[in-house]
Short mmCIF file of C-alpha atoms and ligand atoms in Angstrom, two decimals:
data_model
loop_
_atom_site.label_atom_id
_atom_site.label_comp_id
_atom_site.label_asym_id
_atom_site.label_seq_id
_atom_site.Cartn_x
_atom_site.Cartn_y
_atom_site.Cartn_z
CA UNK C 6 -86.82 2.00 -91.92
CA UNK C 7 -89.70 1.82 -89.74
CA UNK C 8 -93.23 1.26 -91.92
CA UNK C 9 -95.77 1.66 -89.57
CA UNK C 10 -99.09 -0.42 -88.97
CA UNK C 11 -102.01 -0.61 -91.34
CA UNK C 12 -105.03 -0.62 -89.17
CA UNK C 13 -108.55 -0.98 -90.10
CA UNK C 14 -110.24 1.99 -90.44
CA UNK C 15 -113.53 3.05 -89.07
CA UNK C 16 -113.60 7.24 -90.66
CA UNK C 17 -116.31 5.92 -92.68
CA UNK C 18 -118.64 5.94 -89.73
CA UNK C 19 -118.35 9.67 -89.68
CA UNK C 20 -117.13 11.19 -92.97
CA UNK C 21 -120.16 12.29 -94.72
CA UNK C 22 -122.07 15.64 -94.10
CA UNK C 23 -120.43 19.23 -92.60
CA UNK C 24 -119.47 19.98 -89.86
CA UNK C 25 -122.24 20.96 -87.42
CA UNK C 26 -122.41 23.38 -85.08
CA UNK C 27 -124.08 22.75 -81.50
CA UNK C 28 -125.89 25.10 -80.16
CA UNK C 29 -123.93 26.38 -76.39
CA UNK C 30 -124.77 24.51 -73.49
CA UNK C 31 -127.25 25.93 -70.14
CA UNK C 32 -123.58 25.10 -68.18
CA UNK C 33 -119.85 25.32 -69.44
CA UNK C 34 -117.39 23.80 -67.14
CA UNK C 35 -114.10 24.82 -67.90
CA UNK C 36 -111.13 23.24 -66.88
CA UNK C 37 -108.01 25.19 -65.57
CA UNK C 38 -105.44 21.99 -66.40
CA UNK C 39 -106.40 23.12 -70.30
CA UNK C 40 -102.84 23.04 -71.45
CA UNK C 41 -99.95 20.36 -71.08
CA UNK C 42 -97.83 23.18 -70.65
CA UNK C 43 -99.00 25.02 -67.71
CA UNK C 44 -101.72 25.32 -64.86
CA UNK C 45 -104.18 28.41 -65.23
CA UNK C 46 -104.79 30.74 -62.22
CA UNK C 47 -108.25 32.29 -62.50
CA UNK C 48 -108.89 35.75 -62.55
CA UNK C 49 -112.42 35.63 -62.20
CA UNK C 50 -114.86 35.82 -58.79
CA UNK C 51 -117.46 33.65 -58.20
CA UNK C 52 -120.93 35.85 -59.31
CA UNK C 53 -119.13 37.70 -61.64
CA UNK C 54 -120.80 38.69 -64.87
CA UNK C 55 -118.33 37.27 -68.00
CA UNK C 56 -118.49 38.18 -71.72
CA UNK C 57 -118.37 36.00 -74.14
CA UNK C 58 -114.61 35.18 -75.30
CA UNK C 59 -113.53 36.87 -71.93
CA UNK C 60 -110.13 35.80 -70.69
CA UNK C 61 -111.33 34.17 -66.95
CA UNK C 62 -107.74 32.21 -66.70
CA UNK C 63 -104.39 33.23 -67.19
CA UNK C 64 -101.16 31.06 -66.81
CA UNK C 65 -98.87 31.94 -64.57
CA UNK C 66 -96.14 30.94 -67.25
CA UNK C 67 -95.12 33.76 -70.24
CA UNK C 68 -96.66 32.69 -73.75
CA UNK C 69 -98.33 29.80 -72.31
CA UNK C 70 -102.38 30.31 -73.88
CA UNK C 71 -105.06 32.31 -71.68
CA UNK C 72 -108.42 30.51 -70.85
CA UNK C 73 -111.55 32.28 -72.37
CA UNK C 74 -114.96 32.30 -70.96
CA UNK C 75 -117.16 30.00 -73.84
CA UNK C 76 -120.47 31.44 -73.06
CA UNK C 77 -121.99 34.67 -71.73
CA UNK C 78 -123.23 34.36 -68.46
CA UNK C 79 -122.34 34.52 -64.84
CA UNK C 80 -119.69 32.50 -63.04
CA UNK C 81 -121.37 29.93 -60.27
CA UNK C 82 -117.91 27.79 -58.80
CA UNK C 83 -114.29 28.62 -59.02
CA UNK C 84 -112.28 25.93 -57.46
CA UNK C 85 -108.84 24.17 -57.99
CA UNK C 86 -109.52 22.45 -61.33
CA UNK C 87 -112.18 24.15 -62.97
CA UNK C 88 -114.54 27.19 -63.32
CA UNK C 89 -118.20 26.78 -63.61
CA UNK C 90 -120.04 29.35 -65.86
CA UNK C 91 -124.08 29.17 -66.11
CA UNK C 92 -125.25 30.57 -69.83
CA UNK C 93 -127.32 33.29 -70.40
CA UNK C 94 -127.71 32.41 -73.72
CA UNK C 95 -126.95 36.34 -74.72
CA UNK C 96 -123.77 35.60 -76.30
CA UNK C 97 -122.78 39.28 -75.59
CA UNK C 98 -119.31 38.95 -76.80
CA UNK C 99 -116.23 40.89 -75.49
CA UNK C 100 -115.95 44.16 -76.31
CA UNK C 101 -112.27 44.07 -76.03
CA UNK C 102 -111.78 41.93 -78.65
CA UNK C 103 -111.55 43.04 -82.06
CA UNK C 104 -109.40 41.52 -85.78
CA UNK C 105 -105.75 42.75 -86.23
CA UNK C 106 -105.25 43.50 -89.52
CA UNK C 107 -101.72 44.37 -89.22
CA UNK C 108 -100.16 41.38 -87.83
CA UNK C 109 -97.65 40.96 -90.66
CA UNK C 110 -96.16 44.48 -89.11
CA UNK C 111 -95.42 42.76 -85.72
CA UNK C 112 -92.55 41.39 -84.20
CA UNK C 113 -92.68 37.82 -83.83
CA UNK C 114 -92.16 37.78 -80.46
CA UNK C 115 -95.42 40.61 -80.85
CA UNK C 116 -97.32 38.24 -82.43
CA UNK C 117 -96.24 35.12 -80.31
CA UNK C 118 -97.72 37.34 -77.32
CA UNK C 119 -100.93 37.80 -79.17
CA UNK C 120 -101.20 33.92 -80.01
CA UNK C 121 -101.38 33.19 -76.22
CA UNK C 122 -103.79 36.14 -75.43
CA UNK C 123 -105.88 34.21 -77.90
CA UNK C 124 -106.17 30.68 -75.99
CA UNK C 125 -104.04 29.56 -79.07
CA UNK C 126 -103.54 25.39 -78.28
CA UNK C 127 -102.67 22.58 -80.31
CA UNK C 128 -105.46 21.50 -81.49
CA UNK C 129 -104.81 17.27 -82.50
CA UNK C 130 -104.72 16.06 -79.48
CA UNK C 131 -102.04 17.51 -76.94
CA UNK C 132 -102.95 21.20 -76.06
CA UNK C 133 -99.71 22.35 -75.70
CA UNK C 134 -99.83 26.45 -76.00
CA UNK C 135 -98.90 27.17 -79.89
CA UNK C 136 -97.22 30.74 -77.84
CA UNK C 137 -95.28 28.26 -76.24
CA UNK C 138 -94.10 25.64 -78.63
CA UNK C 139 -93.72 29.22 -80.65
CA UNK C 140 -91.33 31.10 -78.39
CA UNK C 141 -89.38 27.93 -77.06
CA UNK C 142 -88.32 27.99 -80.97
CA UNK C 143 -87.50 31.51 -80.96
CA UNK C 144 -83.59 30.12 -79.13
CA UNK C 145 -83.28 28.18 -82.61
CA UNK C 146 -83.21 29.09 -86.32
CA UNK C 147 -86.65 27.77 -87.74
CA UNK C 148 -86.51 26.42 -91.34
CA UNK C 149 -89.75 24.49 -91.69
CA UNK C 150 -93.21 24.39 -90.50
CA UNK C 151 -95.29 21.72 -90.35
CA UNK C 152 -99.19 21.65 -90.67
CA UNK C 153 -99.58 18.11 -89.23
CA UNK C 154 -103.13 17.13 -91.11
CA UNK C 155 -102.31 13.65 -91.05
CA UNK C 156 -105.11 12.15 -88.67
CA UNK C 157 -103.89 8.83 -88.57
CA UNK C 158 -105.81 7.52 -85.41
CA UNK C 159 -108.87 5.31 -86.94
CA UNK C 160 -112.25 6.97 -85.82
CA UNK C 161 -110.86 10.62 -85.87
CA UNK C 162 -112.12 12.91 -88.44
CA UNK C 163 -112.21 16.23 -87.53
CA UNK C 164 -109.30 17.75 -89.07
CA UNK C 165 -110.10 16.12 -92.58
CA UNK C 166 -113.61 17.98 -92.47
CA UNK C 167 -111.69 21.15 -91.35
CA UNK C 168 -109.56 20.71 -94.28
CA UNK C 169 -112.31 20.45 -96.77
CA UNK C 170 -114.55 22.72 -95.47
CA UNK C 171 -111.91 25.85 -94.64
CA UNK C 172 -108.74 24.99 -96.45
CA UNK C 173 -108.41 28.81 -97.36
CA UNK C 174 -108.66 29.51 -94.13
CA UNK C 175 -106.02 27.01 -92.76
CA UNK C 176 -103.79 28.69 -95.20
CA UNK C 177 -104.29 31.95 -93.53
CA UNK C 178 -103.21 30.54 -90.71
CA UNK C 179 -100.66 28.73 -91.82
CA UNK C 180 -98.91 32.60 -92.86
CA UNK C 181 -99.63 33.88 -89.47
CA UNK C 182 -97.59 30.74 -87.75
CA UNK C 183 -94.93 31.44 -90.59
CA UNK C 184 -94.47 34.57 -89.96
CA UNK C 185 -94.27 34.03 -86.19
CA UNK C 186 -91.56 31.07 -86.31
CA UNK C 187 -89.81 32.74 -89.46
CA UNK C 188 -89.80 29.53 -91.07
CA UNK C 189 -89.38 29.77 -94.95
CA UNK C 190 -91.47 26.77 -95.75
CA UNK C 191 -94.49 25.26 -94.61
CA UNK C 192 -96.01 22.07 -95.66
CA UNK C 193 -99.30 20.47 -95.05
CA UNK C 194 -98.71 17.26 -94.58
CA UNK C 195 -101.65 14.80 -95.41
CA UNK C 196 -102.96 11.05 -95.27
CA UNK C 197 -104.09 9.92 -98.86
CA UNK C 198 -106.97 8.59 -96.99
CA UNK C 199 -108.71 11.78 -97.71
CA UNK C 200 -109.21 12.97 -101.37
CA UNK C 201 -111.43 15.91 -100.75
CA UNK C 202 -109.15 17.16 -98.24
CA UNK C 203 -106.24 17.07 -100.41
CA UNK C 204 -108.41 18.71 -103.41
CA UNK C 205 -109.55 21.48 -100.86
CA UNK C 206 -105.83 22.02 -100.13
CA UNK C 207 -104.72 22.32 -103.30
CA UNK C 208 -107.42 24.70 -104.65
CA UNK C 209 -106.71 26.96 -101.87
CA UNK C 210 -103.05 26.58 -102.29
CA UNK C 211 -103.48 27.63 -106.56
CA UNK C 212 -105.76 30.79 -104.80
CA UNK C 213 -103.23 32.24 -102.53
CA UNK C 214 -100.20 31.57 -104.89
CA UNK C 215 -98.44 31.35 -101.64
CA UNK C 216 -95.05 29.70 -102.60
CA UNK C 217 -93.33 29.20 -99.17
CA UNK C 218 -96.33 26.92 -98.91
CA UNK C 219 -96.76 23.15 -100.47
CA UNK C 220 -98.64 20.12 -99.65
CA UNK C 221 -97.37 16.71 -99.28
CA UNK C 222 -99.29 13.45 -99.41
CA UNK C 223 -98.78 10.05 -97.63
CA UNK C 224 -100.01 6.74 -97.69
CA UNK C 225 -101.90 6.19 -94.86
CA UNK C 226 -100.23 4.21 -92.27
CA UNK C 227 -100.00 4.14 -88.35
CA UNK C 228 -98.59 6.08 -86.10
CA UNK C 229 -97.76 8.55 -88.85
CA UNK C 230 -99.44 11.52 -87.35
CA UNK C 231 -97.37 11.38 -84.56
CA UNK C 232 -94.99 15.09 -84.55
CA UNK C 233 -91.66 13.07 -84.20
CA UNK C 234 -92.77 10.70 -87.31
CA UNK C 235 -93.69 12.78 -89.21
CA UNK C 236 -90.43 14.80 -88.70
CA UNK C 237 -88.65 11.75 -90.17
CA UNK C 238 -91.06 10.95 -93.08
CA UNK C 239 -91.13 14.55 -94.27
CA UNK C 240 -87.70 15.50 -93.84
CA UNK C 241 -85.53 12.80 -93.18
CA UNK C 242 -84.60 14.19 -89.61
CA UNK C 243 -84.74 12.86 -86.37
CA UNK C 244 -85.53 14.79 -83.15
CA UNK C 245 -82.68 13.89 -80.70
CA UNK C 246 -83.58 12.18 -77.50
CA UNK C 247 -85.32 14.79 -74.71
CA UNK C 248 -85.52 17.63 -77.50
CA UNK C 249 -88.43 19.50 -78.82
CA UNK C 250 -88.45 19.38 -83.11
CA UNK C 251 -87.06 23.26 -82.85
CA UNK C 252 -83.48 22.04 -81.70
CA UNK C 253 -83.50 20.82 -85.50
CA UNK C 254 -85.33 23.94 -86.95
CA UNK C 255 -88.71 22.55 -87.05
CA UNK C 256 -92.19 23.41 -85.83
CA UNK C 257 -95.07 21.16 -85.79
CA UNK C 258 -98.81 22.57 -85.68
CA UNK C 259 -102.25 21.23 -86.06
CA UNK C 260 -104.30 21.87 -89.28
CA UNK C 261 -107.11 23.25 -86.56
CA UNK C 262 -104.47 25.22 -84.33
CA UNK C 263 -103.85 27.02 -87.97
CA UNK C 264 -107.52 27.68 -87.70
CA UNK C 265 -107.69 29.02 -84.87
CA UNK C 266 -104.63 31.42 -85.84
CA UNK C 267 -106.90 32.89 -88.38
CA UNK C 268 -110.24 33.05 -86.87
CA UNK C 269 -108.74 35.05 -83.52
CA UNK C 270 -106.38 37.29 -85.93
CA UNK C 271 -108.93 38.10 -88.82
CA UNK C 272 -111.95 37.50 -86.58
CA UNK C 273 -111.31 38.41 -82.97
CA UNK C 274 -112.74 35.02 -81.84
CA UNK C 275 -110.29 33.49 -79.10
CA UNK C 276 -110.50 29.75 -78.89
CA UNK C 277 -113.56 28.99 -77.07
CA UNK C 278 -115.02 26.38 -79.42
CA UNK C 279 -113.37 23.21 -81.46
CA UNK C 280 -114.53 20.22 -83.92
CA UNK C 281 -115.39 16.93 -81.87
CA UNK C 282 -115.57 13.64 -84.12
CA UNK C 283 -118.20 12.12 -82.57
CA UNK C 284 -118.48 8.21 -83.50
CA UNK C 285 -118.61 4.41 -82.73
CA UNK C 286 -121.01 1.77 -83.21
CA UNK C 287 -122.59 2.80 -79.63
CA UNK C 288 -124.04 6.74 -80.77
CA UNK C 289 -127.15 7.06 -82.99
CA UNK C 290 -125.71 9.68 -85.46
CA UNK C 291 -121.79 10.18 -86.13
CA UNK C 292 -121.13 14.07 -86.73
CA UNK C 293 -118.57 16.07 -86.41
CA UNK C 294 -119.43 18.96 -84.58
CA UNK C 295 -118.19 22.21 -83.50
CA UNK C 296 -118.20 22.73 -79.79
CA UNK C 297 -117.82 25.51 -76.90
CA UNK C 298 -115.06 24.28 -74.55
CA UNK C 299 -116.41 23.43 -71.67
CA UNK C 300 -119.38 21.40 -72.67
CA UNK C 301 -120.53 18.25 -70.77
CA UNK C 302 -119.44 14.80 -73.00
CA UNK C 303 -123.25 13.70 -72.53
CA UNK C 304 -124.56 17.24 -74.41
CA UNK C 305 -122.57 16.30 -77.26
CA UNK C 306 -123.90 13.08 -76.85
CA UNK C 307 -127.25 14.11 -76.50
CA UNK C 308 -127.07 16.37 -79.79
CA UNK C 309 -125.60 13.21 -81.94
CA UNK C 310 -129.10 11.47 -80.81
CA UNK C 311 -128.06 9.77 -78.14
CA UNK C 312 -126.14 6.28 -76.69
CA UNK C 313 -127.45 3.66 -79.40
CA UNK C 314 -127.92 0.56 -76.86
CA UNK C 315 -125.44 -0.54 -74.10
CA UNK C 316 -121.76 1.16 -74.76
CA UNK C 317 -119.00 -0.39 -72.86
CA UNK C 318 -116.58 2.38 -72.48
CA UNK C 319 -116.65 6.29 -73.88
CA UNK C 320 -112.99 7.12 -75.02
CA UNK C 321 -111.73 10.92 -75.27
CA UNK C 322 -109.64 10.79 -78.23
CA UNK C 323 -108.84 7.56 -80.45
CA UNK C 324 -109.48 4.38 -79.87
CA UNK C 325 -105.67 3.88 -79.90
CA UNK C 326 -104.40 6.75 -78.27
CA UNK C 327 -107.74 7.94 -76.47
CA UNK C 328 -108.45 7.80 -72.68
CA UNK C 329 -111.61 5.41 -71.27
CA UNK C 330 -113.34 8.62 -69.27
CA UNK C 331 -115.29 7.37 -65.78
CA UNK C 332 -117.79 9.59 -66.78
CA UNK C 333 -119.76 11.37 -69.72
CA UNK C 334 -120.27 14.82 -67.44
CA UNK C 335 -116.61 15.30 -68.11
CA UNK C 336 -116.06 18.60 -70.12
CA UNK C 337 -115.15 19.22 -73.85
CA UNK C 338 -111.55 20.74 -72.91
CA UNK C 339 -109.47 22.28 -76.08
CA UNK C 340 -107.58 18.73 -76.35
CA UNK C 341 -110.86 16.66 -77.16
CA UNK C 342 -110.53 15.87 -81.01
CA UNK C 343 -112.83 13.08 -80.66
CA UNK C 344 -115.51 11.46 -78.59
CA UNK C 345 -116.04 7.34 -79.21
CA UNK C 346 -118.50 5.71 -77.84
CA UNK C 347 -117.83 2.18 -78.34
CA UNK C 348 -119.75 -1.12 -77.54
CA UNK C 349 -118.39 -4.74 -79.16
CA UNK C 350 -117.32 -3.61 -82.44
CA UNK C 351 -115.56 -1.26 -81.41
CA UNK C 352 -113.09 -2.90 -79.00
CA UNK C 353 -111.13 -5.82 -79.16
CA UNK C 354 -112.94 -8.87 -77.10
CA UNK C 355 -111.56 -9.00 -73.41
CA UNK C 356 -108.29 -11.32 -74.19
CA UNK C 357 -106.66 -12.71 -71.14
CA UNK C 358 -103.32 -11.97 -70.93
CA UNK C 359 -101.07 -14.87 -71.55
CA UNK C 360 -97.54 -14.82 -70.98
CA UNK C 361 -94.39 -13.18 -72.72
CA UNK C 362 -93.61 -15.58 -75.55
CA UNK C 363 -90.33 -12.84 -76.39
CA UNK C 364 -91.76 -13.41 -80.49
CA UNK C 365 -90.06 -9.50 -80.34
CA UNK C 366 -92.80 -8.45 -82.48
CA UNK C 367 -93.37 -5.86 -79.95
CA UNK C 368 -89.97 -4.25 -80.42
CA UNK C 369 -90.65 -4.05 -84.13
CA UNK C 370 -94.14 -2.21 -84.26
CA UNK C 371 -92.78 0.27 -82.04
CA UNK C 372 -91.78 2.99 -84.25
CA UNK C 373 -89.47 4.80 -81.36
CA UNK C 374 -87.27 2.05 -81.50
CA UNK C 375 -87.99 0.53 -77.99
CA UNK C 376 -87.98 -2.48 -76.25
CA UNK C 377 -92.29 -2.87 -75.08
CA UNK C 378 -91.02 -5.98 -73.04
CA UNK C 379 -87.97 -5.41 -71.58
CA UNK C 380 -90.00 -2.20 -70.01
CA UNK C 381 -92.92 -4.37 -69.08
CA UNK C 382 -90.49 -6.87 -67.13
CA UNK C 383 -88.59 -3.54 -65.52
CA UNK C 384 -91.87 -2.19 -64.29
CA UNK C 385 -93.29 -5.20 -62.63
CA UNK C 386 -89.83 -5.93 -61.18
CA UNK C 387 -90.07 -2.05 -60.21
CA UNK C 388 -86.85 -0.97 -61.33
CA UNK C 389 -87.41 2.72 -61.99
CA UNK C 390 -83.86 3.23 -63.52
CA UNK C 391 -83.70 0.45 -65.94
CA UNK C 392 -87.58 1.79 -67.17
CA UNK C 393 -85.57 5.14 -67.37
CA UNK C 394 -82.78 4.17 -69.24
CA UNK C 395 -84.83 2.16 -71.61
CA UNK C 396 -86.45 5.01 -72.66
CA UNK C 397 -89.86 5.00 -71.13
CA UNK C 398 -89.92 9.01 -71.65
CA UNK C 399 -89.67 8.71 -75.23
CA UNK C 400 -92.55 6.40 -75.85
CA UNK C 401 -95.36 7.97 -77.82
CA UNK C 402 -97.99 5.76 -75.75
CA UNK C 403 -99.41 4.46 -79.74
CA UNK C 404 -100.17 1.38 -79.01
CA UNK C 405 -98.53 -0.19 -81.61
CA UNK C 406 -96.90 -2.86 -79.36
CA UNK C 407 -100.54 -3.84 -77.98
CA UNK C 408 -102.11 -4.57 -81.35
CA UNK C 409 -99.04 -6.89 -82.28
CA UNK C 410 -98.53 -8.51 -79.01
CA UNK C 411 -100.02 -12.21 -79.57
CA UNK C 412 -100.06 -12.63 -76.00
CA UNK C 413 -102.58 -10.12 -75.84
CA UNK C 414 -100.56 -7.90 -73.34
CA UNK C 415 -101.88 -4.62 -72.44
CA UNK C 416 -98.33 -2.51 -72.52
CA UNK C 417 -99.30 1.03 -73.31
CA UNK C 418 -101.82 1.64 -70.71
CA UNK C 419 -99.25 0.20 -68.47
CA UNK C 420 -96.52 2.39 -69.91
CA UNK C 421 -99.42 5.20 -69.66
CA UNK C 422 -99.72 4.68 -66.10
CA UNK C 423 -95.79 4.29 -65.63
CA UNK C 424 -95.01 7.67 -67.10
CA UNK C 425 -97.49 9.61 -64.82
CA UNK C 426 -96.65 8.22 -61.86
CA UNK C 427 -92.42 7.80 -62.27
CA UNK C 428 -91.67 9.93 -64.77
CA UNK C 429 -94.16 12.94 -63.29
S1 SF4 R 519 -95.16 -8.96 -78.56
FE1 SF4 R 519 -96.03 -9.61 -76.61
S2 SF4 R 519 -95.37 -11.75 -76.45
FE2 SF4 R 519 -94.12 -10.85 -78.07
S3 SF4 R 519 -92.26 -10.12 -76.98
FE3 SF4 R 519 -93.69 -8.41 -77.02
S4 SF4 R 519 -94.78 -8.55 -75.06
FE4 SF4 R 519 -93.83 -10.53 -75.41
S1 SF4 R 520 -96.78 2.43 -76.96
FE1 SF4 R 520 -94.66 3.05 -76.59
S2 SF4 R 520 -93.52 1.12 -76.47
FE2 SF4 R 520 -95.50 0.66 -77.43
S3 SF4 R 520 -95.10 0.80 -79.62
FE3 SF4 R 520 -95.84 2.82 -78.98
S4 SF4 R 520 -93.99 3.97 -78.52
FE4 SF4 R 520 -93.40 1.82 -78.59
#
């Protein structure tokens, strides 16, 4: 069985305090590649007056999620990738949108439909539409639900001060996401690297007396967090090869994505905002911070006090699974869990590569069961079927292979690279 990696953990750079809320930027820029799931199509002109929590995108996919307008204000640039909106720092909200009490009287597919009205995303990481992971379920009987509060990337915090601060709240989302999957069961499933978290949870849990709903607790190990993982820890089940976790009855969601369930069905308030773990040795105050979408990386910067000396690279996401971005005026999109900005002790020193020693250590870290080298040697011979039919598609890109390899070899950005560019 596989055991996963014990990394050193760095959550104690940013686990004290509340969350924080930043006050909306003069500019959002909002991106129109939001979801992994589909491209938005803007429905929006250029000078046009928005409302806050307006829909200014819609996919041109059913139940994928709609694209909301973060600020008030009045749109400046529409082009291929993104829509530029200028604040007038009004927040004249919507008038459209309003709570819906009586969501438990809806058809799931009703309430699936409402889910991607509301922007509804997963929120840890992916931004897949919640409609659409939702609906693509609907074709199986759904048993189980998962509320995937596991955060087992090093740096990233933000769902663990979710968790303690609105645990009540998750579980109000957690019953809207049951009732629209028609699972029977839900459980929020939890690193024991976070007591208060887990004492939140189980507070809330004794409050709603809720008993389709339990928590579960794990040690904290890495790559955990990951859906297909966490599948096989919880349940014993394994998600066959190419298939989403609904071909075996199950649905995975966020602990945030259950957040945002609640705030747009009880509140009205589509997802134009999310909490950013902002951290590493290379910012002057680590905070966790709620955020409009759209928001320049170097405002939330800015609001955390600042670079603290010379960083050498600002990651989107964790430091294992995160992406180095070329520039901090990239936008807050609904995927960005967590911003790092990392100098020396953050990263690994600059190893140079040495060769292949085949120690196989690779092929054990990797907790999809692949073969890290015999991929490596496939891409740099460049044979795109062997990369294929050793089961490039299935790798999780966790970077477990890197952090064993004693040659120092840099597979998963490699294997990052490979999948965009052969497997599309
Ligand atoms: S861990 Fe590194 S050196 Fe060992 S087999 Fe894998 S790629 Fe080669
Ligand atoms: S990055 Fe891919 S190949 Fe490497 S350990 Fe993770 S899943 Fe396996």
């Amino acid at each position: 069985m596989y055991t996963g990696l014990r990394l050193d953990s760095f959550k104690h750079l940013c686990n004290t305090g509340t969350i924080e809320i930043m006050p909306a930027p003069n500019m959002v820029t909002l991106s129109l590649d939001q979801h992994a799931d589909a491209l938005l199509r803007s429905c929006v002109k250029v000078g046009e007056t928005v409302a806050l929590g307006q829909i200014i995108a819609r996919p041109d996919i059913s139940f994928s999620a709609c694209l909301h307008s973060s600020v008030s204000g009045t749109v400046q640039t529409i082009n291929a990738n993104h829509i530029v909106i200028s604040n007038n720092h009004k927040d004249t909200l919507d008038a459209s949108l309003t709570p819906k009490s009586n969501w438990q009287t809806w058809s799931k597919t009703e309430l699936i439909a409402h889910l991607a009205e509301g922007g509804i995303a997963g929120l840890g990481g992916a931004a897949y539409s919640t409609s659409a992971k939702l609906s693509a379920g609907q074709q199986q009987h759904i048993d189980t639900l998962i509320i995937n509060g596991m955060e087992c990337e090093p740096y990233i915090t933000c769902d663990d001060h979710l968790l303690r601060e609105q645990a009540a709240y998750i579980l109000n989302g957690v019953q809207i996401l049951l009732h629209a999957c028609g699972a029977s069961r839900a459980y929020v499933a939890i690193e024991d690297d976070k007591p208060l978290a887990i004492d939140a949870v189980r507070n809330a849990l004794a409050q709603l007396n809720d008993q389709r709903i339990s928590i579960q607790v794990f040690p904290t190990t890495y790559p955990h967090g990951d859906e297909g993982q966490l599948i096989g820890l919880l349940l014993s089940k394994e998600v066959p090869r190419g298939q989403l976790p609904s071909a075996i009855g199950v649905i995975v969601q966020n602990v945030a994505t259950a957040f945002a369930c609640a705030k747009w069905i009880y509140e009205g308030r589509p997802l134009i905002s999310r909490v950013v773990t902002v951290t590493g040795h290379g910012i002057h105050e680590c905070k966790n911070v709620e955020v409009r979408i759209g928001s320049a990386c170097k405002d939330v910067i800015a609001y955390c006090g600042g670079y603290r000396g010379e960083i050498s690279t600002l990651i989107m996401g964790g430091i294992m699974m995160g992406t180095a971005l070329s520039s901090d005026e990239m936008p807050i999109t609904k995927a960005s869990n967590c911003l790092i900005a990392a100098n020396h002790l953050d990263l690994a020193p600059n190893y140079i590569e040495q060769p292949c020693i085949r120690c196989g250590e690779c092929a054990h870290a990797c907790p999809v069961d692949l073969l890290p080298q015999q991929l490596l040697m496939n891409l740099r011979n460049q044979n795109t079927a062997a990369v294929e039919e050793l089961g490039l598609r299935d790798c999780i890109l966790c970077g477990c292979c890197d952090t064993v390899c004693p040659s120092h070899i840099a597979l998963a950005s490699r294997f990052r690279v490979a999948k965009l560019q052969l497997l599309g």
